[in-house]
Short mmCIF file of C-alpha atoms in Angstrom, two decimals:
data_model
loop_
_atom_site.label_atom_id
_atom_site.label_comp_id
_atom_site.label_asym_id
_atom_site.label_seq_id
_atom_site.Cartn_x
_atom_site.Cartn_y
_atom_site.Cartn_z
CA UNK A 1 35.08 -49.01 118.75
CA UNK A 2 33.16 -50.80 116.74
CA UNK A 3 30.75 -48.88 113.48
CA UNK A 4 27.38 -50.51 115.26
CA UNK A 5 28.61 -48.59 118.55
CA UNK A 6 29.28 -45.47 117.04
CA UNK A 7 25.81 -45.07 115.37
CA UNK A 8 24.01 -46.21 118.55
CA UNK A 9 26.49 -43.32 120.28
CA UNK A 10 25.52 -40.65 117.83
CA UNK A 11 21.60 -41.69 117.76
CA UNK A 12 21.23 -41.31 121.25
CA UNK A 13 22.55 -38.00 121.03
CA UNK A 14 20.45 -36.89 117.85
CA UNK A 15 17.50 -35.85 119.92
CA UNK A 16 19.81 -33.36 122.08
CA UNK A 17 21.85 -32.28 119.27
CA UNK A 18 18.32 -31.36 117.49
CA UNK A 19 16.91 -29.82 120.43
CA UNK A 20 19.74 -27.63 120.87
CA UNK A 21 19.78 -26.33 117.16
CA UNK A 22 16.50 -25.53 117.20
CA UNK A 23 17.17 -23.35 120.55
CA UNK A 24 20.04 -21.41 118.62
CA UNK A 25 18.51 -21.03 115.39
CA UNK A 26 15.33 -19.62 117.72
CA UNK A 27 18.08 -16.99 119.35
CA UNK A 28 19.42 -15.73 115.95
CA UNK A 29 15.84 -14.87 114.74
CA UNK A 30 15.26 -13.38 117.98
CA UNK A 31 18.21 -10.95 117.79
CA UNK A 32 17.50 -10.43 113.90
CA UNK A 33 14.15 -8.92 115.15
CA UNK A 34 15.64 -6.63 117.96
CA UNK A 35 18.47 -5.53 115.60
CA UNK A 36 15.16 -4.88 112.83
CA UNK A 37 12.83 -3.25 114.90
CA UNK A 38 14.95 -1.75 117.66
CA UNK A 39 13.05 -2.00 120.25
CA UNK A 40 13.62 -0.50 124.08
CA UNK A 41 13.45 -2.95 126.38
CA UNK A 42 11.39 -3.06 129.50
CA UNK A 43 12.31 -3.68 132.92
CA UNK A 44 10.51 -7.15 132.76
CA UNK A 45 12.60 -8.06 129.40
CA UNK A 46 16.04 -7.45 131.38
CA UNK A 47 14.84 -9.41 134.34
CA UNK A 48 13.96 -12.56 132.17
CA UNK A 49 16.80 -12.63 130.28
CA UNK A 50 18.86 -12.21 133.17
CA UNK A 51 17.21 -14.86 134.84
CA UNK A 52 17.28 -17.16 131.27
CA UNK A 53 21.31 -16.03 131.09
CA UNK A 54 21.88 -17.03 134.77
CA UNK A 55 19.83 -20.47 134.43
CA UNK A 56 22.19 -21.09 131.53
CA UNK A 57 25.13 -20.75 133.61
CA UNK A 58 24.37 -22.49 136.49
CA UNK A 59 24.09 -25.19 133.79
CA UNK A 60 27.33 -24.65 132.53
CA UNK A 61 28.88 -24.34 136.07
CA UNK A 62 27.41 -27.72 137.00
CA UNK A 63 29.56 -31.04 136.38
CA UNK A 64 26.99 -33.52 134.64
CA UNK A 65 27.51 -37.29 135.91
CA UNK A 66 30.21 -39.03 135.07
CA UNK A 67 28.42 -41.76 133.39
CA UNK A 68 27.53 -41.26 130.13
CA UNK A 69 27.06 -43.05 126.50
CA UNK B 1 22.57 -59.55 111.73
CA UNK B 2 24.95 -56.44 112.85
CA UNK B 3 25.07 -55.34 108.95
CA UNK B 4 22.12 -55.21 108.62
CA UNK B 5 21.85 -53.32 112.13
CA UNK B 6 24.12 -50.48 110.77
CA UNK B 7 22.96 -50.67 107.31
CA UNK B 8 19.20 -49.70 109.49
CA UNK B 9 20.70 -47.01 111.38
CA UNK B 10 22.42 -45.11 108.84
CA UNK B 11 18.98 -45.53 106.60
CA UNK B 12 17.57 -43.80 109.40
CA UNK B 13 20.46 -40.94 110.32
CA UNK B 14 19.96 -40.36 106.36
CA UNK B 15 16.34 -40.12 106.28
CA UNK B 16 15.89 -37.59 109.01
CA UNK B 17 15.99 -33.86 108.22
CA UNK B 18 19.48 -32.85 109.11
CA UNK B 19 18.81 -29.22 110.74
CA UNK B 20 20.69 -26.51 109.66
CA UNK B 21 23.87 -26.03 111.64
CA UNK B 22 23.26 -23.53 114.20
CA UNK B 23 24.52 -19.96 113.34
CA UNK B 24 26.09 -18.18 116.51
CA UNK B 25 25.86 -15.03 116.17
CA UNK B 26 29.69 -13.63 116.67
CA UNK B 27 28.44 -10.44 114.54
CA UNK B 28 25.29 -8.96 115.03
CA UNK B 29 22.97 -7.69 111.81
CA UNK B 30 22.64 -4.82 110.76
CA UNK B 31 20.40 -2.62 111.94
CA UNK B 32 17.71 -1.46 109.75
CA UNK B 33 17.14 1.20 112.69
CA UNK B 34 18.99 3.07 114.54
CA UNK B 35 19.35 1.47 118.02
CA UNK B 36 19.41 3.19 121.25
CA UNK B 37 22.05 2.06 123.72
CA UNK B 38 20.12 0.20 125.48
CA UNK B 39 18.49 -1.69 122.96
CA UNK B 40 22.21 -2.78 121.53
CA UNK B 41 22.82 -4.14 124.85
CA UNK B 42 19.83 -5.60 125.00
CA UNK B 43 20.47 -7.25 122.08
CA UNK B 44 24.06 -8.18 122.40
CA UNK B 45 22.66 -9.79 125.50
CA UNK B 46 20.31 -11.99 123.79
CA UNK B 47 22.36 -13.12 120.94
CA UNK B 48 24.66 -14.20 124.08
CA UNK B 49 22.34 -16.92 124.53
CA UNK B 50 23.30 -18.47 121.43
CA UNK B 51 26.93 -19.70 122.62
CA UNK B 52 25.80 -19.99 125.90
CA UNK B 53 23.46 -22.94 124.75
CA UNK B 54 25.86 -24.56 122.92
CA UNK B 55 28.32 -24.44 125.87
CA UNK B 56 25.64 -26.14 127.81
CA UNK B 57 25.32 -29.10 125.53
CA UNK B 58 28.62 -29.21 125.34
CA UNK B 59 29.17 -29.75 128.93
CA UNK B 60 26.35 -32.32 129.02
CA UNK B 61 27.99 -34.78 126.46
CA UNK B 62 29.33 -38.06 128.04
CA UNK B 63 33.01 -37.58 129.43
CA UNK B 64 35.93 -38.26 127.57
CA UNK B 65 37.86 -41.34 128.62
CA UNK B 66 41.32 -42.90 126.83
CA UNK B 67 41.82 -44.96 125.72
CA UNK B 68 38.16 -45.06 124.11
CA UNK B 69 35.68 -42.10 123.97
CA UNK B 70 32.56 -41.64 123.32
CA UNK B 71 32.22 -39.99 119.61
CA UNK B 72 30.89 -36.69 121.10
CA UNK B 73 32.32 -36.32 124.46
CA UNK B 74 33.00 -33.02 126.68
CA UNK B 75 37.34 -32.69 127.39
CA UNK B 76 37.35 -30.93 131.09
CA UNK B 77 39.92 -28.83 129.62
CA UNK B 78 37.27 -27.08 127.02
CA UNK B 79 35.28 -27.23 130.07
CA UNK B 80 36.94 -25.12 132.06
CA UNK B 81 38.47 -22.34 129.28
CA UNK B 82 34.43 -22.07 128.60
CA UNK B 83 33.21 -21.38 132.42
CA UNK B 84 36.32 -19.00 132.56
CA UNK B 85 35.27 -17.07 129.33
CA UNK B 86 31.58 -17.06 130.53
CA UNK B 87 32.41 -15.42 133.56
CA UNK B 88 34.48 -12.89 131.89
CA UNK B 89 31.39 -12.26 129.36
CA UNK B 90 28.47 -12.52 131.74
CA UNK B 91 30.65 -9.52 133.57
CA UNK B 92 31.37 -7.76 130.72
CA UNK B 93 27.22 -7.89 129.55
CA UNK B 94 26.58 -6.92 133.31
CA UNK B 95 28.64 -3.72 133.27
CA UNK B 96 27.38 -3.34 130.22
CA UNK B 97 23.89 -2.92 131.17
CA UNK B 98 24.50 -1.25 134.27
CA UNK B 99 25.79 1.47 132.31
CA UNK B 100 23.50 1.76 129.17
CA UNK B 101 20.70 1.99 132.05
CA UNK B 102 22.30 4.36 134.17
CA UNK B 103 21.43 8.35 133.16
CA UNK B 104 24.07 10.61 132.78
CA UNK B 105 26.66 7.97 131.28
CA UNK B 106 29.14 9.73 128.65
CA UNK B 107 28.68 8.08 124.95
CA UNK B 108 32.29 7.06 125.80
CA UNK B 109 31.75 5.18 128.15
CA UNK B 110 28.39 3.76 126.98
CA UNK B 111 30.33 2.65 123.20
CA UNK B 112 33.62 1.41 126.07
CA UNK B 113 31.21 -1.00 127.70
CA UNK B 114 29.50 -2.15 124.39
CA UNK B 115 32.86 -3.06 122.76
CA UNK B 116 34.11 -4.84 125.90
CA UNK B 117 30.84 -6.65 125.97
CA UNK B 118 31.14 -7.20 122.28
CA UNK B 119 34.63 -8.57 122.72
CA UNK B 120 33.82 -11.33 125.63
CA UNK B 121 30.90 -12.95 123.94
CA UNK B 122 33.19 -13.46 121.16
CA UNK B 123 35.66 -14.90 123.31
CA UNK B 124 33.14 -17.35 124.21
CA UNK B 125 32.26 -18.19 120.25
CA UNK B 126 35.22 -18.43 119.46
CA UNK B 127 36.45 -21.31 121.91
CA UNK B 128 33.44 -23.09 120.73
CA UNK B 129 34.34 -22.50 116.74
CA UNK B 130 38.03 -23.37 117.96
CA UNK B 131 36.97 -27.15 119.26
CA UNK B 132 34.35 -27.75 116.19
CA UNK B 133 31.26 -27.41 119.09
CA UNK B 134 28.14 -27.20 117.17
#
């Protein structure tokens, strides 16, 4: 595999590999904040992150296309 | 021409702000207060998200194929030990909440479930730490 290949590989998947560490770094200080103020939940803030948790698996669960970069 | 084609693109992977490598959170903070049950759960829950997400990307990379792969690619094998630790922590964060929200649980029980819960997500970080997913 040639170097030119490789950089093209890992640029096209910069913009996912961003995206996605902006989503986890989002989580942490989300957690740091429950774990700081403590918080009770409501009803409506178990049923969306149910529904975000379950979204997340489905995602996992699916088998993406075959073709790729 | 190609030299200078690679010599462009790694001027450019240089000059963009490399983002700080996502943190999963395998141990929670500490809490400056004193959290109800529910609110661990709750927040075990959310911090659940973290690996979750990376699991996800994972499984959207490009396959990988021999005798050349992609630099990033998702191994079916991975694949499948992450679905199967999911499952056991989405259960585990299920009963978990179940219980914390049910009245008249012992504290037993209650710190039980949060431990188990503790333990799967874990599971799940760990098979990501294991393979270098980031």
């Amino acid at each position: 595999m040639g170097a030119l290949q490789v950089i093209l590989q890992l640029l096209a998947l910069l913009p996912d590999a961003i995206q996605t560490t902006e989503k986890v770094v989002a989580i942490v200080e989300r957690v740091k904040a429950l774990y700081a103020s403590g918080t009770e939940p409501t009803d409506e803030d178990w049923d969306s992150l149910n529904a975000t948790l379950a979204s997340l698996k489905a995602e996992l669960d699916a088998d993406p296309p075959l073709t790729g970069v | 021409m190609t030299r200078v084609l690679v010599l462009a693109a790694l001027l450019l992977l240089t000059a963009c702000p490399s983002p700080p490598p996502p943190a999963v959170p395998t141990e929670p903070p500490k809490p400056a207060v004193t959290l109800s049950p529910q609110a661990k759960v709750f927040a075990i829950k959310t911090g659940y998200e973290a690996p979750l997400t990376l699991a996800v990307a994972y499984n959207k990379r490009p396959p990988c194929r021999q005798p050349t792969s992609p630099v990033l690619c998702r191994d079916p094998a991975v694949v499948a030990q992450l679905r199967r630790a999911d499952d056991t922590a989405l259960s585990a964060l299920n009963a978990a909440e179940n219980i914390v929200r049910t009245k008249g649980v012992s504290d037993n029980a209650i710190n039980l479930a949060i431990a188990t819960a503790e333990n799967a997500t874990k599971a799940v970080a760990a098979i990501l730490e294991n393979y270098g997913v980031k």
